[in-house]
Amino acid sequence: MCIRDSINAEYMGNQVKIFTPYHNPDHCFKETKDGTLNVDVRGSIFPRSIKGKFIALCAIVRMILCALHVGFYEGKYDLIIVDQVSACVPILRLMGRKVLFYCHFPDKLLCVERTSFSKKVYRFFIDIFEEITTAMSLSLIHISEPTRLLSISYAVFCLKKK
């Protein structure tokens, strides 16, 4: 949906730039590889997982790195839409940015397998962090059922008038 919304925002006279820690040209929307939308990969210096574990933690770190790049090097945007991972919301807000958080389905509700003690502890802190950072956005768009079972990537969409 964010891709469609980005195309519509451009059509309405806005400049849209998408920052993401991961973009696979072999598995993406055609508008993100044919030049219709400007995609910039930032935060990919950190791994997507550590030995197949800590995927949520790695996503948080990658989005924080992406947000730091946006905040320090990309100038001002009229609105920043954070997609899926809320960890970068407080960073962007501290940098004086207007942030809308687009939450498809909270990670807390997606990750329900918490059988081991270590997984419970790990998820406890991740879940609290998600709740706090989600609450720091100016506004929240939440879609649950349509995207609950999909594999969703995360990104920062930056908009400003042309």
XYZ file of N, CA, C and O in Angstrom, residues 1-90:
360
model
N 0.806 -1.187 0.000
C 0.000 0.000 0.000
C 0.857 1.262 0.000
O 0.473 2.254 -0.592
N 1.988 1.225 0.692
C 2.837 2.417 0.719
C 3.380 2.738 -0.663
O 3.584 3.901 -0.989
N 3.616 1.724 -1.471
C 4.105 1.968 -2.830
C 3.024 2.696 -3.627
O 3.288 3.706 -4.281
N 1.800 2.198 -3.551
C 0.693 2.850 -4.248
C 0.502 4.280 -3.739
O 0.312 5.213 -4.517
N 0.563 4.452 -2.422
C 0.416 5.784 -1.836
C 1.553 6.707 -2.272
O 1.345 7.900 -2.488
N 2.755 6.175 -2.409
C 3.896 6.977 -2.861
C 3.697 7.437 -4.304
O 3.984 8.587 -4.648
N 3.210 6.546 -5.139
C 2.941 6.909 -6.537
C 1.872 7.986 -6.589
O 2.003 8.977 -7.333
N 0.825 7.844 -5.787
C -0.235 8.854 -5.741
C 0.298 10.183 -5.228
O -0.084 11.249 -5.736
N 1.167 10.148 -4.220
C 1.748 11.381 -3.682
C 2.584 12.093 -4.742
O 2.539 13.326 -4.862
N 3.342 11.344 -5.529
C 4.113 11.950 -6.620
C 3.182 12.555 -7.667
O 3.416 13.653 -8.153
N 2.135 11.845 -8.000
C 1.159 12.329 -8.975
C 0.528 13.646 -8.510
O 0.227 14.517 -9.320
N 0.383 13.804 -7.191
C -0.218 15.012 -6.632
C 0.802 16.130 -6.427
O 0.501 17.140 -5.807
N 2.017 15.951 -6.936
C 2.997 17.023 -6.906
C 4.010 16.963 -5.777
O 4.708 17.939 -5.527
N 4.109 15.849 -5.100
C 5.087 15.700 -4.029
C 6.317 14.960 -4.531
O 6.228 14.148 -5.443
N 7.429 15.223 -3.920
C 8.642 14.459 -4.178
C 8.696 13.355 -3.130
O 8.560 13.624 -1.930
N 8.848 12.121 -3.547
C 8.887 10.983 -2.634
C 10.235 10.291 -2.771
O 10.688 10.026 -3.878
N 10.845 10.016 -1.643
C 12.075 9.244 -1.642
C 11.928 8.151 -0.593
O 11.507 8.418 0.526
N 12.250 6.928 -0.982
C 12.109 5.777 -0.097
C 13.498 5.347 0.366
O 14.376 5.100 -0.454
N 13.651 5.263 1.678
C 14.886 4.763 2.274
C 14.566 3.434 2.928
O 13.600 3.319 3.667
N 15.364 2.442 2.652
C 15.132 1.115 3.207
C 16.466 0.417 3.451
O 17.418 0.631 2.705
N 16.539 -0.418 4.488
C 17.768 -1.166 4.711
C 17.959 -2.333 3.744
O 19.033 -2.904 3.676
N 16.897 -2.676 2.987
C 17.016 -3.822 2.085
C 16.100 -3.624 0.887
O 14.917 -3.323 1.038
N 16.653 -3.805 -0.297
C 15.864 -3.737 -1.521
C 16.420 -4.765 -2.494
O 17.560 -4.674 -2.917
N 15.609 -5.746 -2.820
C 16.019 -6.801 -3.737
C 15.331 -6.573 -5.079
O 14.126 -6.783 -5.198
N 16.070 -6.139 -6.104
C 15.463 -5.873 -7.415
C 14.800 -7.099 -8.056
O 13.953 -6.958 -8.922
N 15.162 -8.297 -7.593
C 14.535 -9.511 -8.123
C 13.230 -9.854 -7.416
O 12.501 -10.747 -7.850
N 12.958 -9.180 -6.309
C 11.751 -9.457 -5.531
C 11.215 -8.141 -4.962
O 11.378 -7.847 -3.778
N 10.630 -7.322 -5.843
C 10.132 -6.025 -5.401
C 9.044 -5.536 -6.360
O 8.813 -6.130 -7.414
N 8.403 -4.444 -5.992
C 7.438 -3.812 -6.883
C 8.190 -3.181 -8.041
O 9.245 -2.579 -7.848
N 7.647 -3.288 -9.232
C 8.362 -2.790 -10.418
C 8.645 -1.295 -10.324
O 9.668 -0.833 -10.820
N 7.779 -0.541 -9.650
C 7.977 0.911 -9.542
C 9.212 1.268 -8.726
O 9.737 2.371 -8.850
N 9.690 0.333 -7.903
C 10.884 0.610 -7.107
C 12.167 0.256 -7.842
O 13.257 0.557 -7.361
N 12.042 -0.383 -9.002
C 13.266 -0.694 -9.759
C 13.286 -0.051 -11.140
O 14.338 0.021 -11.745
N 12.130 0.417 -11.631
C 12.111 1.013 -12.976
C 12.292 2.527 -12.967
O 12.209 3.166 -14.005
N 12.532 3.101 -11.770
C 12.761 4.540 -11.693
C 11.517 5.353 -11.390
O 11.610 6.564 -11.184
N 10.357 4.727 -11.348
C 9.131 5.447 -11.000
C 9.263 6.051 -9.608
O 8.909 7.201 -9.382
N 9.791 5.271 -8.669
C 10.035 5.739 -7.308
C 11.530 5.674 -7.009
O 12.220 4.751 -7.416
N 12.000 6.657 -6.283
C 13.406 6.765 -5.916
C 13.645 5.956 -4.636
O 13.108 6.286 -3.582
N 14.441 4.897 -4.722
C 14.738 4.035 -3.569
C 16.224 4.133 -3.250
O 17.076 3.972 -4.118
N 16.514 4.378 -1.977
C 17.885 4.503 -1.508
C 18.088 3.518 -0.357
O 17.366 3.577 0.639
N 19.029 2.608 -0.484
C 19.275 1.604 0.547
C 20.262 2.173 1.567
O 21.388 2.526 1.217
N 19.799 2.238 2.827
C 20.629 2.739 3.938
C 20.391 1.866 5.152
O 19.263 1.482 5.436
N 21.426 1.556 5.883
C 21.302 0.717 7.073
C 21.623 -0.737 6.813
O 21.553 -1.568 7.708
N 21.996 -1.047 5.587
C 22.277 -2.444 5.236
C 23.634 -2.914 5.745
O 23.967 -4.091 5.600
N 24.376 -2.037 6.357
C 25.680 -2.401 6.906
C 25.526 -3.412 8.047
O 26.423 -4.191 8.326
N 24.366 -3.403 8.688
C 24.089 -4.332 9.793
C 23.367 -5.548 9.215
O 22.534 -5.416 8.327
N 23.631 -6.751 9.724
C 23.014 -7.955 9.142
C 21.503 -8.031 9.389
O 20.988 -7.420 10.326
N 20.812 -8.797 8.568
C 19.364 -9.010 8.725
C 19.049 -9.967 9.856
O 17.937 -9.980 10.373
N 20.010 -10.783 10.231
C 19.862 -11.689 11.375
C 21.262 -12.068 11.841
O 22.245 -11.838 11.144
N 21.317 -12.668 13.015
C 22.583 -13.164 13.540
C 22.414 -14.674 13.704
O 21.673 -15.129 14.580
N 23.052 -15.410 12.789
C 22.942 -16.874 12.744
C 21.484 -17.334 12.711
O 21.103 -18.279 13.382
N 20.668 -16.607 11.929
C 19.263 -16.960 11.775
C 18.381 -16.564 12.945
O 17.191 -16.840 12.959
N 18.925 -15.885 13.908
C 18.190 -15.457 15.112
C 18.206 -13.935 15.201
O 18.857 -13.259 14.427
N 17.503 -13.403 16.150
C 17.475 -11.968 16.462
C 17.018 -11.117 15.275
O 17.508 -10.013 15.064
N 16.076 -11.632 14.507
C 15.607 -10.935 13.309
C 14.966 -9.597 13.674
O 15.236 -8.580 13.027
N 14.132 -9.579 14.712
C 13.471 -8.331 15.116
C 14.494 -7.308 15.600
O 14.425 -6.127 15.236
N 15.440 -7.748 16.396
C 16.479 -6.845 16.892
C 17.294 -6.266 15.734
O 17.585 -5.066 15.700
N 17.644 -7.100 14.790
C 18.408 -6.635 13.629
C 17.594 -5.647 12.796
O 18.132 -4.645 12.301
N 16.292 -5.885 12.649
C 15.432 -4.954 11.910
C 15.390 -3.598 12.615
O 15.437 -2.545 11.965
N 15.345 -3.629 13.933
C 15.344 -2.379 14.707
C 16.640 -1.614 14.474
O 16.629 -0.415 14.183
N 17.762 -2.284 14.598
C 19.059 -1.620 14.407
C 19.173 -1.078 12.980
O 19.612 0.064 12.769
N 18.767 -1.855 11.999
C 18.850 -1.424 10.601
C 17.987 -0.191 10.344
O 18.395 0.730 9.646
N 16.784 -0.161 10.932
C 15.920 1.003 10.747
C 16.457 2.229 11.479
O 16.321 3.351 11.002
N 17.077 2.023 12.620
C 17.696 3.145 13.334
C 18.829 3.727 12.485
O 18.953 4.949 12.349
N 19.652 2.866 11.905
C 20.728 3.345 11.019
C 20.150 4.093 9.818
O 20.662 5.145 9.424
N 19.085 3.573 9.257
C 18.421 4.220 8.129
C 17.895 5.603 8.548
O 18.082 6.597 7.843
N 17.257 5.663 9.714
C 16.708 6.936 10.208
C 17.809 7.950 10.495
O 17.641 9.149 10.221
N 18.915 7.498 11.046
C 20.028 8.409 11.297
C 20.539 9.007 9.997
O 20.846 10.205 9.930
N 20.628 8.196 8.961
C 21.029 8.718 7.657
C 20.036 9.773 7.169
O 20.433 10.853 6.734
N 18.755 9.445 7.233
C 17.723 10.392 6.784
C 17.815 11.684 7.585
O 17.786 12.779 7.026
N 17.930 11.553 8.906
C 17.957 12.726 9.769
C 19.167 13.615 9.595
O 19.061 14.837 9.611
N 20.330 13.006 9.404
C 21.555 13.791 9.321
C 21.941 14.223 7.908
O 22.592 15.251 7.732
N 21.570 13.445 6.892
C 22.100 13.714 5.555
C 21.076 14.052 4.476
O 21.462 14.436 3.385
N 19.812 13.889 4.745
C 18.831 14.032 3.664
C 18.017 15.313 3.691
O 17.120 15.485 2.891
N 18.298 16.205 4.600
C 17.569 17.471 4.622
C 16.167 17.319 5.172
O 15.799 16.309 5.755
N 15.370 18.359 4.960
C 14.017 18.402 5.510
C 12.997 17.831 4.540
O 13.075 18.069 3.335
N 12.045 17.119 5.085
C 10.895 16.636 4.339
C 9.638 17.118 5.058
O 9.654 17.299 6.277
N 8.570 17.330 4.314
C 7.320 17.776 4.924
C 6.714 16.701 5.811
O 6.081 16.994 6.811
N 6.898 15.454 5.438
C 6.351 14.338 6.199
C 7.214 13.107 5.967
O 7.644 12.855 4.849
N 7.425 12.360 7.016
C 8.128 11.083 6.912
C 7.162 9.993 7.348
O 6.576 10.070 8.433
N 6.993 9.009 6.497
C 6.136 7.867 6.810
C 7.046 6.679 7.084
O 7.800 6.256 6.218
N 6.967 6.173 8.291
C 7.759 5.013 8.687
C 6.880 3.786 8.500
O 5.766 3.722 9.031
N 7.383 2.824 7.772
C 6.617 1.626 7.445
C 7.121 0.430 8.241
O 8.281 0.056 8.136
N 6.262 -0.141 9.055
C 6.432 -1.436 9.717
C 7.262 -1.436 10.993
O 6.861 -2.023 11.965
N 8.449 -0.863 11.031
C 9.307 -0.923 12.217
C 9.368 0.471 12.846
O 9.940 1.394 12.277
N 8.797 0.583 14.037
C 8.634 1.897 14.678
C 9.879 2.408 15.392
O 9.876 3.524 15.904
N 10.935 1.640 15.431
C 12.123 1.987 16.212
C 12.717 3.342 15.855
O 13.286 4.015 16.710
N 12.581 3.752 14.618
C 13.202 5.012 14.203
C 12.308 6.224 14.439
O 12.751 7.358 14.276
N 11.078 6.022 14.857
C 10.160 7.137 15.078
C 10.716 8.148 16.080
O 10.769 9.346 15.791
N 11.158 7.726 17.291
C 11.659 8.730 18.235
C 12.899 9.465 17.744
O 13.059 10.658 18.022
